[in-house]
Coordinates of C-alpha atoms in Angstrom, one line a residue:
X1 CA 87.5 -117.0 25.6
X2 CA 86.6 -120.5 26.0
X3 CA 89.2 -123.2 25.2
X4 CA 87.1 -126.2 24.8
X5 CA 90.6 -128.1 24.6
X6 CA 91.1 -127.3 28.1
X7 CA 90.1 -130.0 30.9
X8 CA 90.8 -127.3 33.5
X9 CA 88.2 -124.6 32.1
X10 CA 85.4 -126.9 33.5
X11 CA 83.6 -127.4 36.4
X12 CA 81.0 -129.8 37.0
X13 CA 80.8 -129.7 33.2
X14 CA 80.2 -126.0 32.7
X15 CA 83.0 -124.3 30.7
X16 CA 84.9 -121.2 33.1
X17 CA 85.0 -118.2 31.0
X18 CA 85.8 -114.4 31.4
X19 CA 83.2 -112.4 33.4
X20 CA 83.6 -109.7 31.0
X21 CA 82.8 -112.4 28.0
X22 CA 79.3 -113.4 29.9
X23 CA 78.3 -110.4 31.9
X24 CA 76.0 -108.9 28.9
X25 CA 74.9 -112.6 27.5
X26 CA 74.4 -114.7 30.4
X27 CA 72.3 -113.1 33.3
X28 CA 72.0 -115.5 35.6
X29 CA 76.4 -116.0 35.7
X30 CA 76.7 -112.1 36.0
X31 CA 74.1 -112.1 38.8
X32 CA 75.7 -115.1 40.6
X33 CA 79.4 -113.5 39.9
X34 CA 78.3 -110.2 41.7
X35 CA 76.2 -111.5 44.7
X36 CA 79.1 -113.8 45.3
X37 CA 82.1 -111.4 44.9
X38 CA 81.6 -110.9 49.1
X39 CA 82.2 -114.3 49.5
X40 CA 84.6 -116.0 47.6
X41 CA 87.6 -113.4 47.3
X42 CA 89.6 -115.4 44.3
X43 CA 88.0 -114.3 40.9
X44 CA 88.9 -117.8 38.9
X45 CA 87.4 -119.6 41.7
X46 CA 84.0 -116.7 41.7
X47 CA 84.2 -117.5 37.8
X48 CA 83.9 -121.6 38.6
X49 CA 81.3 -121.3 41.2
X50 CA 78.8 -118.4 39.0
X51 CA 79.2 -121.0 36.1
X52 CA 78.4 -123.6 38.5
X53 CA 75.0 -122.1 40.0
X54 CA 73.9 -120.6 36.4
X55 CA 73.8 -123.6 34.9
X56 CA 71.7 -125.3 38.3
X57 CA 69.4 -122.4 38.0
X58 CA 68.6 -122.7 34.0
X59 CA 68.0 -126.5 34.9
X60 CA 65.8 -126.4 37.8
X61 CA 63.4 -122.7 36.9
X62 CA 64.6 -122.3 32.7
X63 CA 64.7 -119.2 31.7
X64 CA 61.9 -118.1 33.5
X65 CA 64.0 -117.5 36.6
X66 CA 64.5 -113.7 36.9
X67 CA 68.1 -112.4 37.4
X68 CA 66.8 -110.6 40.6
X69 CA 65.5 -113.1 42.2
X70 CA 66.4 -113.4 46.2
X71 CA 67.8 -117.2 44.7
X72 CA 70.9 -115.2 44.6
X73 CA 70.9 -113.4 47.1
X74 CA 73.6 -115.3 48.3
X75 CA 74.6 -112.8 51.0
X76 CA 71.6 -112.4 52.5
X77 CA 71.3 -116.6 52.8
X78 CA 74.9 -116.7 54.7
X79 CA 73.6 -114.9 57.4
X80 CA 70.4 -116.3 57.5
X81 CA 72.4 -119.5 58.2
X82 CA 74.8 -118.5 60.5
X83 CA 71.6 -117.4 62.7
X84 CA 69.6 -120.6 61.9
X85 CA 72.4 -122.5 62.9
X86 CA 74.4 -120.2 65.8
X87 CA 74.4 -122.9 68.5
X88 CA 76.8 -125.1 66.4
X89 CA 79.3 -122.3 66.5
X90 CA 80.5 -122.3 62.8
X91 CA 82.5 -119.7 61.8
X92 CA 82.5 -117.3 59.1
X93 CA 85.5 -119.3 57.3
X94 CA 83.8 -122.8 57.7
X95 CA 80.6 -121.7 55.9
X96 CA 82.8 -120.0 53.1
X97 CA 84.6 -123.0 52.9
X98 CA 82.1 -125.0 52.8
X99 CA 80.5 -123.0 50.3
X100 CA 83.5 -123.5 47.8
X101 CA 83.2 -127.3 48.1
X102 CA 79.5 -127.4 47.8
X103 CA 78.3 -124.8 46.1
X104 CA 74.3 -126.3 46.2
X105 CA 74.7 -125.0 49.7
X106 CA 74.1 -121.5 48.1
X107 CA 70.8 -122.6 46.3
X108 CA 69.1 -124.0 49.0
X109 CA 66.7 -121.7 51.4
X110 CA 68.8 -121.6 54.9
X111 CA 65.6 -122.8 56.7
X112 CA 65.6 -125.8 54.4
X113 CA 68.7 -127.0 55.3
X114 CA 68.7 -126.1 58.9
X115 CA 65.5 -127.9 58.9
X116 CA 67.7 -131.0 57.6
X117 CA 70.2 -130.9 60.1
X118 CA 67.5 -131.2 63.0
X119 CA 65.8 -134.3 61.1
X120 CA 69.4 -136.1 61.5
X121 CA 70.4 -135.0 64.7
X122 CA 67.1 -136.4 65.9
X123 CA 67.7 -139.6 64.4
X124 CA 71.3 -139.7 65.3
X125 CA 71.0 -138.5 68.9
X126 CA 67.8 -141.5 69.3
X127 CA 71.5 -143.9 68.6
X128 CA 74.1 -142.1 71.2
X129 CA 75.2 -139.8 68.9
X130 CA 75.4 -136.3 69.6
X131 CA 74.5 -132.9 67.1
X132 CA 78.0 -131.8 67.6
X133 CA 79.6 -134.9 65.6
X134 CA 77.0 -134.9 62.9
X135 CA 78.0 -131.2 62.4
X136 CA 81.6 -132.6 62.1
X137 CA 81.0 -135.0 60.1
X138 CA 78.5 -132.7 57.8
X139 CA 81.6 -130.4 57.4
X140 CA 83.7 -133.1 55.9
X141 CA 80.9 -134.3 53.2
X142 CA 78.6 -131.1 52.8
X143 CA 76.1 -132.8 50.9
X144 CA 74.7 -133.7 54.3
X145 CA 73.2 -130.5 54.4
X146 CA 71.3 -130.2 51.7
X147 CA 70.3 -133.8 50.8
X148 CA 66.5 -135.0 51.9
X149 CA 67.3 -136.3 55.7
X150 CA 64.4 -139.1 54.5
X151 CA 66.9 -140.2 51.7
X152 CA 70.2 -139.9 54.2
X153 CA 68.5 -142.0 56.8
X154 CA 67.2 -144.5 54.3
X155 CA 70.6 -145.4 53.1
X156 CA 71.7 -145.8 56.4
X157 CA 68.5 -148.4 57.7
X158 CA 68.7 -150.0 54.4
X159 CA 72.9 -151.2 55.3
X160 CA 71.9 -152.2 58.5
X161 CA 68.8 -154.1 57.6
X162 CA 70.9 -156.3 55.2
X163 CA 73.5 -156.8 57.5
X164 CA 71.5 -157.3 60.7
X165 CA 71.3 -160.8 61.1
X166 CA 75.4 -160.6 60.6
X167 CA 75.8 -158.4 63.5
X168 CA 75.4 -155.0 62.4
X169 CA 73.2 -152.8 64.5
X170 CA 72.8 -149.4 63.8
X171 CA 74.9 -147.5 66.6
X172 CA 77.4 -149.7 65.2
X173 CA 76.9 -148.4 61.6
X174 CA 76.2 -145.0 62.5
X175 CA 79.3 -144.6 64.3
X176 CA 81.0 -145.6 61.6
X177 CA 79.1 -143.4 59.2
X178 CA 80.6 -140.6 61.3
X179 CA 84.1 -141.2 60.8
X180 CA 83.8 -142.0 57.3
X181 CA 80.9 -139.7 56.1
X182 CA 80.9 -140.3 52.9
X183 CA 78.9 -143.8 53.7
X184 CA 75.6 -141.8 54.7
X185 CA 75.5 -140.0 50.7
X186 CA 76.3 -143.6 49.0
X187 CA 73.6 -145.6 47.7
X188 CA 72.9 -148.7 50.3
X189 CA 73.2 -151.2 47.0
X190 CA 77.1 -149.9 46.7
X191 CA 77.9 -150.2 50.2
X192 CA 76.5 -153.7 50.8
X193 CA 77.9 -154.6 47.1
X194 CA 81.1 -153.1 48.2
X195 CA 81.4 -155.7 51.9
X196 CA 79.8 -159.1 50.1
X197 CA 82.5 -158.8 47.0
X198 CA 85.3 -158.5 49.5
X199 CA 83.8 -161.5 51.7
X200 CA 83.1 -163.3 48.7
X201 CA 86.1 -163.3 47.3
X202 CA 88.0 -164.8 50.4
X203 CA 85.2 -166.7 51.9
X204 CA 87.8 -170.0 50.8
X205 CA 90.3 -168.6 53.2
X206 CA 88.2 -168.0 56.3
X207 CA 86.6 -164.6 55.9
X208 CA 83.2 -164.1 57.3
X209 CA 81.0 -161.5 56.9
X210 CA 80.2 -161.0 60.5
X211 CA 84.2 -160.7 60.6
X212 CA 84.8 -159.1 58.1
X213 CA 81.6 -156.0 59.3
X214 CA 83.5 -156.0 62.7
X215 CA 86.2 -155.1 61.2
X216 CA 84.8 -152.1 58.5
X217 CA 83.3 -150.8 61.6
X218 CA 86.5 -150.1 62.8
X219 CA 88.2 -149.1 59.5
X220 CA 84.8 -147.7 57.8
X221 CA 86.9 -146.7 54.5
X222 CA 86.2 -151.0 53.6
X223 CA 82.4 -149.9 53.1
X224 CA 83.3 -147.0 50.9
X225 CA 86.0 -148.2 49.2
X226 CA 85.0 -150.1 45.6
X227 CA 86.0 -154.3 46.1
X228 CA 88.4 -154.3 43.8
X229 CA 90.7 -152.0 45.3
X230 CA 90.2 -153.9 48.5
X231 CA 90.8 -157.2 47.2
X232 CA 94.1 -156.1 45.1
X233 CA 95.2 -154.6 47.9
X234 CA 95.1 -157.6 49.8
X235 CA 96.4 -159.8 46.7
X236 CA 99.3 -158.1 46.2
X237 CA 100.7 -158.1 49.7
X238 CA 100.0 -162.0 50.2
X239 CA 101.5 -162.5 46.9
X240 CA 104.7 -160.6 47.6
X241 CA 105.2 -162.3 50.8
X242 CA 104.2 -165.8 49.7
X243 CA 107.8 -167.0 49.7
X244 CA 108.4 -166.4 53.2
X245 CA 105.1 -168.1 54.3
X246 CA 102.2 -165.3 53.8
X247 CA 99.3 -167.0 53.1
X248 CA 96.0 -165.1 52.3
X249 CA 94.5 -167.2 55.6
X250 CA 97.1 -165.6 58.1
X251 CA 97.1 -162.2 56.5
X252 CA 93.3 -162.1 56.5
X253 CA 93.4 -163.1 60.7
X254 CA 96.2 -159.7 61.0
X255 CA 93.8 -157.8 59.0
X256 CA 90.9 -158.2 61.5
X257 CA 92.9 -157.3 64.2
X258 CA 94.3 -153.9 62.2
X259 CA 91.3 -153.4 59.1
X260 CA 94.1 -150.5 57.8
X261 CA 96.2 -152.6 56.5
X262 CA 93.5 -153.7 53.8
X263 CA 93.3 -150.1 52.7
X264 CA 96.9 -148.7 52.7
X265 CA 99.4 -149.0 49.6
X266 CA 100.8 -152.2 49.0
X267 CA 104.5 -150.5 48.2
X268 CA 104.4 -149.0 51.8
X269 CA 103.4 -152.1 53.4
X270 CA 105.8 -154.1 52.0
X271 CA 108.5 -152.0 52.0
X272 CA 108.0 -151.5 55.6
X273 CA 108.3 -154.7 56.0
X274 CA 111.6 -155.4 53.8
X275 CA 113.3 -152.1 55.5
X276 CA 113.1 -153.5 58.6
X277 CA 114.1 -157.0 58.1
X278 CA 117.3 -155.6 55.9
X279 CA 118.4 -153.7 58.9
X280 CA 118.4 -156.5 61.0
X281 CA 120.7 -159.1 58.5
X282 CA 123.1 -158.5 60.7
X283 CA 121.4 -160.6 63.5
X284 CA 120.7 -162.9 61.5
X285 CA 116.8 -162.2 61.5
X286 CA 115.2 -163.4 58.5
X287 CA 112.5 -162.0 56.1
X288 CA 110.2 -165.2 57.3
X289 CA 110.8 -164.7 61.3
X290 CA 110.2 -161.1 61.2
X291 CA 106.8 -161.3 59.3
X292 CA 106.0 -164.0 61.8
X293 CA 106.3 -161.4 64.2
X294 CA 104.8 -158.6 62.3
X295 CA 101.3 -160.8 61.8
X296 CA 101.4 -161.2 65.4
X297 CA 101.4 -157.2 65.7
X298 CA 99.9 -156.0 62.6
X299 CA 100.7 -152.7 63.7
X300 CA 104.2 -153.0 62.2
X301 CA 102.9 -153.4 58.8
X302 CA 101.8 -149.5 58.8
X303 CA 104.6 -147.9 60.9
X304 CA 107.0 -146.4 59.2
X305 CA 111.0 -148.4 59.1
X306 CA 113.2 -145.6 60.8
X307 CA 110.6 -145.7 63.7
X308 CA 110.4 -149.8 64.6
X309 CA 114.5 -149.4 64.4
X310 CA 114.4 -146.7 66.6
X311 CA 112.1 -148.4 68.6
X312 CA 114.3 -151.2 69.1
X313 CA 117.4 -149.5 68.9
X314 CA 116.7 -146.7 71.6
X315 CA 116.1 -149.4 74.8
X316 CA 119.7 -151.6 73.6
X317 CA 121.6 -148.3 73.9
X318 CA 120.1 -147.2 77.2
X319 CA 120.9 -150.5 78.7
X320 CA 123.7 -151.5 76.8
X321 CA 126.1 -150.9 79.8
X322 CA 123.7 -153.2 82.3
X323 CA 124.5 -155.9 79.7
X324 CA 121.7 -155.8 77.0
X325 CA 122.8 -157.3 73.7
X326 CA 120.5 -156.7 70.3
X327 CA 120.3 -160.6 70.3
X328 CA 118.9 -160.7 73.5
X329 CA 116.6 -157.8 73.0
X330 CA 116.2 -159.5 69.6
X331 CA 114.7 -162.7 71.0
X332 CA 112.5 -160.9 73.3
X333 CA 110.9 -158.7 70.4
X334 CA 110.3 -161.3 68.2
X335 CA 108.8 -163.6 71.6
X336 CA 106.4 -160.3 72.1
X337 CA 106.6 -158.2 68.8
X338 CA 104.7 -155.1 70.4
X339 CA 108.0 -154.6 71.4
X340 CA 109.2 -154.0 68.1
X341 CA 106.1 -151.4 68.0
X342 CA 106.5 -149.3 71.5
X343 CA 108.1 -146.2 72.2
X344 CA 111.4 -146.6 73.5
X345 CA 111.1 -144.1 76.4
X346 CA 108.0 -146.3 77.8
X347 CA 110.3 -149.6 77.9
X348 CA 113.0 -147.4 79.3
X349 CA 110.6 -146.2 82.0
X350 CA 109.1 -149.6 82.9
X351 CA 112.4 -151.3 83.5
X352 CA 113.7 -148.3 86.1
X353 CA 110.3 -148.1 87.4
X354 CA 110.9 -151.8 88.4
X355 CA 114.6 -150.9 89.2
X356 CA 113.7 -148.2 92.2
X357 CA 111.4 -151.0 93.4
X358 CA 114.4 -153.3 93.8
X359 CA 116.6 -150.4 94.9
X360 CA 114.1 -149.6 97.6
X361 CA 114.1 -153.7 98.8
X362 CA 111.0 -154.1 98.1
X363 CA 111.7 -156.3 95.1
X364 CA 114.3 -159.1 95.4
X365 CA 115.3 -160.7 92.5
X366 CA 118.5 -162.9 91.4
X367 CA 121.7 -161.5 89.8
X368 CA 122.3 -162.5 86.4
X369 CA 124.8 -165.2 85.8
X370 CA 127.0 -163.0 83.2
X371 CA 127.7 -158.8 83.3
X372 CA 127.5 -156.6 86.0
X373 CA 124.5 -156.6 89.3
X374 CA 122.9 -153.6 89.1
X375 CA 119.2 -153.2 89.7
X376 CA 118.8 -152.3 86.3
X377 CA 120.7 -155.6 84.9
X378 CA 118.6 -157.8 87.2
X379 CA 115.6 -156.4 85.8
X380 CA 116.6 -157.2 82.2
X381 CA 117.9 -160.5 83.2
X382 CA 113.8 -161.6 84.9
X383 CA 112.5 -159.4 81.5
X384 CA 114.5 -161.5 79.0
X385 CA 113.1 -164.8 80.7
X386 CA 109.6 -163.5 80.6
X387 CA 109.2 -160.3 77.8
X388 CA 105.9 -159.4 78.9
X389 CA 107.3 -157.9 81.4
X390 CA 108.7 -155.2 79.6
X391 CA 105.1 -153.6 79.0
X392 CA 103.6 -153.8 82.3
X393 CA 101.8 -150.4 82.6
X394 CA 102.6 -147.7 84.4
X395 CA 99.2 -148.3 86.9
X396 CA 100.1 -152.0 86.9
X397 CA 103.6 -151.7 88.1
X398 CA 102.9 -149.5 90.5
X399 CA 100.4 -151.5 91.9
X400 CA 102.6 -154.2 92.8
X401 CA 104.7 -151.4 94.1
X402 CA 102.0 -150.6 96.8
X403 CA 101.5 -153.8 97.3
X404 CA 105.4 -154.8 98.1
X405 CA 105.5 -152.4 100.2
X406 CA 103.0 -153.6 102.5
X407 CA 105.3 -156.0 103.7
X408 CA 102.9 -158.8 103.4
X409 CA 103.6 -159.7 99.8
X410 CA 106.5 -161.7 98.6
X411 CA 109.8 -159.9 97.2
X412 CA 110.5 -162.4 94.3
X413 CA 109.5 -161.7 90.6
X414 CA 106.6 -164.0 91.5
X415 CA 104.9 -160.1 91.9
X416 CA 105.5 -158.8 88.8
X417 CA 104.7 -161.5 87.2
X418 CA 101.1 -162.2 89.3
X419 CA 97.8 -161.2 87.0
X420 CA 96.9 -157.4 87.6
X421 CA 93.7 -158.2 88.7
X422 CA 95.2 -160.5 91.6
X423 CA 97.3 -157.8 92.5
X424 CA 94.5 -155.5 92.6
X425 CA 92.7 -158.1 94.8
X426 CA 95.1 -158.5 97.2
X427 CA 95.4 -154.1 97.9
X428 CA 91.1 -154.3 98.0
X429 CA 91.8 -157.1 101.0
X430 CA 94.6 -155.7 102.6
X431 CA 92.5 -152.6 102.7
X432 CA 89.1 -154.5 104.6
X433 CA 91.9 -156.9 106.2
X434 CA 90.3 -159.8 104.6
X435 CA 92.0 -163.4 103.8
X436 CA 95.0 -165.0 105.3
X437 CA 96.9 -162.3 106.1
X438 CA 95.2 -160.0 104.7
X439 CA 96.4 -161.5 100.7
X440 CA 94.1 -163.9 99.1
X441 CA 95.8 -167.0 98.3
X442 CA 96.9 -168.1 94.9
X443 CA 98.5 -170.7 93.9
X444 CA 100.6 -168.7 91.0
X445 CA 102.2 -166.3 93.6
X446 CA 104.9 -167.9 95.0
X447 CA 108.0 -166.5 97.2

């Protein structure tokens, strides 16, 4: 029986009851029931779903819906689909899936909505965007395929129409739209609500909306997400951090530069934050230096503690023994905090990398005053003056590599520290043998 005290025994807010309490009272739940025992396996979930599509079909036909009728022939509509809709290679599973999520998918013809799905991929292939991420993206919010494609595409022109003279275009939006699909099913009013609350709020501290829409664009969950949320979010964080010099200003600026942070739980955020900067008390980093750092590279607000220490830990142990301290590494990560944020293993790799090159003779560069001359310890010793060094890419270092080699390129850390593009220049006129010796001059590249 029925317990109306139950919040569980309803869906969509149709009470789930016992097939055998409804099969001789409520035709159109005992046909639904049977036509979709094929399909969805798990009776308590069958029971949902029937209770689900009676009640749709006793508000769109009445009663004058017969229990027969090829509406629920649910079966017979699956496969209909699957051949309607064949080239996009959905599988069995997906459509049952599907199916269980969105159970309107049932009552609509199959030519209906694959006649949907070519309206949009029309429109969204006329912006760049091809069927097979609209299918994608239709699989994450189902509605997609049974909604009107005039209404879908209407709240999509409408965004960008208020928003155009900001900067929004509509490749913009769309793409967007498709890695957040739930934007292309909300009404236009609550997504441009949703971006002028947020701007509004912190218009005082420098927020723009032409900003602030770059930004959504790349972190779409800001249009769906309700303004208050956003706006606490960002409240709390500033206002936890205020005594060590967080103001709403320099937290909006990292925020543009990584639009997750906005979204994401202010207890992780900050006590990412305070993990880190406990476990380096020790050397004497202080709350306020390392969330200097940490607005510099906003990444470090969402990784996780154990990871940044890792990060920073890992390269002092491998080069502890060619005289790398944690104050020295220290200084450098807080001069270029991306170091705090990169894999230990790349860091490890550039500094060899640039070891073999001095190891070959190709590089020459100055012992260190203190610990031991290796070509390892002279490395650290040039990357500790200049920390940018110690993310040169892969491509970039061996560039120079190439380019030392020629013999016609000084030895001195004036090469790795020359602009890539400079480097690349120099190879290009080697290569035609063009330019004093075949390396354009410049005044920066010195021996």
């Amino acid at each position: 029986m029925i317990d109306e005290c139950d919040p569980s025994s309803y869906l969509l807010g149709l009470p789930t009851t016992s097939y055998l309490d409804v099969k001789n009272r409520d035709p159109y739940f005992s046909r639904a029931f049977e036509s979709l025992e094929p399909l969805i396996r798990e009776p308590a979930r069958r029971e949902q779903i029937a209770s689900a599509i009676s009640k749709a079909a006793r508000r769109i036909f009445g009663e004058s819906l017969s229990p027969s009728s090829t509406v629920f022939d649910f079966g017979v509509k699956v496969e209909r689909l699957e051949r309607l809709l064949e080239r996009d290679g959905l599988s069995r599973n997906e459509w049952l899936r599907l199916f269980d999520r969105h159970f309107q998918l049932l009552m609509s013809r199959p030519e209906r909505i694959a006649a949907n799905i070519d309206v949009l991929t029309d429109f969204f292939e006329s912006q760049g965007i091809q069927r097979e991420r609209l299918i994608t993206c239709a699989l994450r919010n189902p509605a997609i395929f049974t909604q009107r494609p005039a209404t879908l595409i209407h709240n999509l022109t409408s965004v960008v129409e208020r928003f155009a003279g900001e900067g929004l275009d509509l490749p913009s939006y769309l793409q967007a739209v498709v890695t957040s699909p739930l934007l292309i099913s909300q009404s236009p009013t609550t997504v441009i609500g949703n971006v002028e609350v947020v701007v509004s709020r912190f218009a005082a501290d420098g927020l723009t909306l032409p900003a602030y829409l770059r930004a959504a664009c790349r972190q779409p969950g800001l249009m769906s997400s309700q303004p208050k949320t956003v706006i606490s979010h960002i409240e709390e964080v500033v206002e936890h951090f205020r005594p060590h010099g967080l103001t709403f200003s320099k937290y909006l600026t990292a925020g543009l530069k990584r639009p997750q942070i906005w979204i994401h739980r202010t207890q992780t955020l900050t006590q990412n934050i305070e993990e880190v900067a406990k476990s380096f008390e020790t050397d004497a980093l202080t709350m306020s230096d390392y969330l200097h750092a940490v607005l510099r590279q906003p990444v470090l607000f969402t990784q996780r503690p154990d990871r940044v220490i890792a990060n920073f830990t890992g390269v002092v142990e491998r080069f502890q023994e060619a005289g790398l301290t944690r104050a020295d590494y220290l200084k450098s990560a807080l001069s270029l905090p991306a170091l705090f944020s990169s894999k230990p293993s790349t860091i490890i790799r550039h500094v060899e990398t640039m070891a073999d090159m001095v190891s070959e003779d190709i590089l020459d560069l100055p012992a260190p005053k203190n610990g031991p001359d290796t070509p390892v310890a002279r490395v650290l010793a040039i990357c500790r003056e200049s920390a940018s060094l110690f993310v040169l890419s892969d491509e970039s270092i061996e560039l120079r590599a190439r380019l030392a080699r020629t013999g016609r390129a000084p030895r001195s850390a004036a090469l790795l520290k020359w602009p890539r593009h400079a480097v690349q220049a120099a190879l290009d006129a080697l290569e035609k043998e063009e330019g004093p010796d075949g390396v354009p001059p410049n005044p920066s590249f010195r021996s």
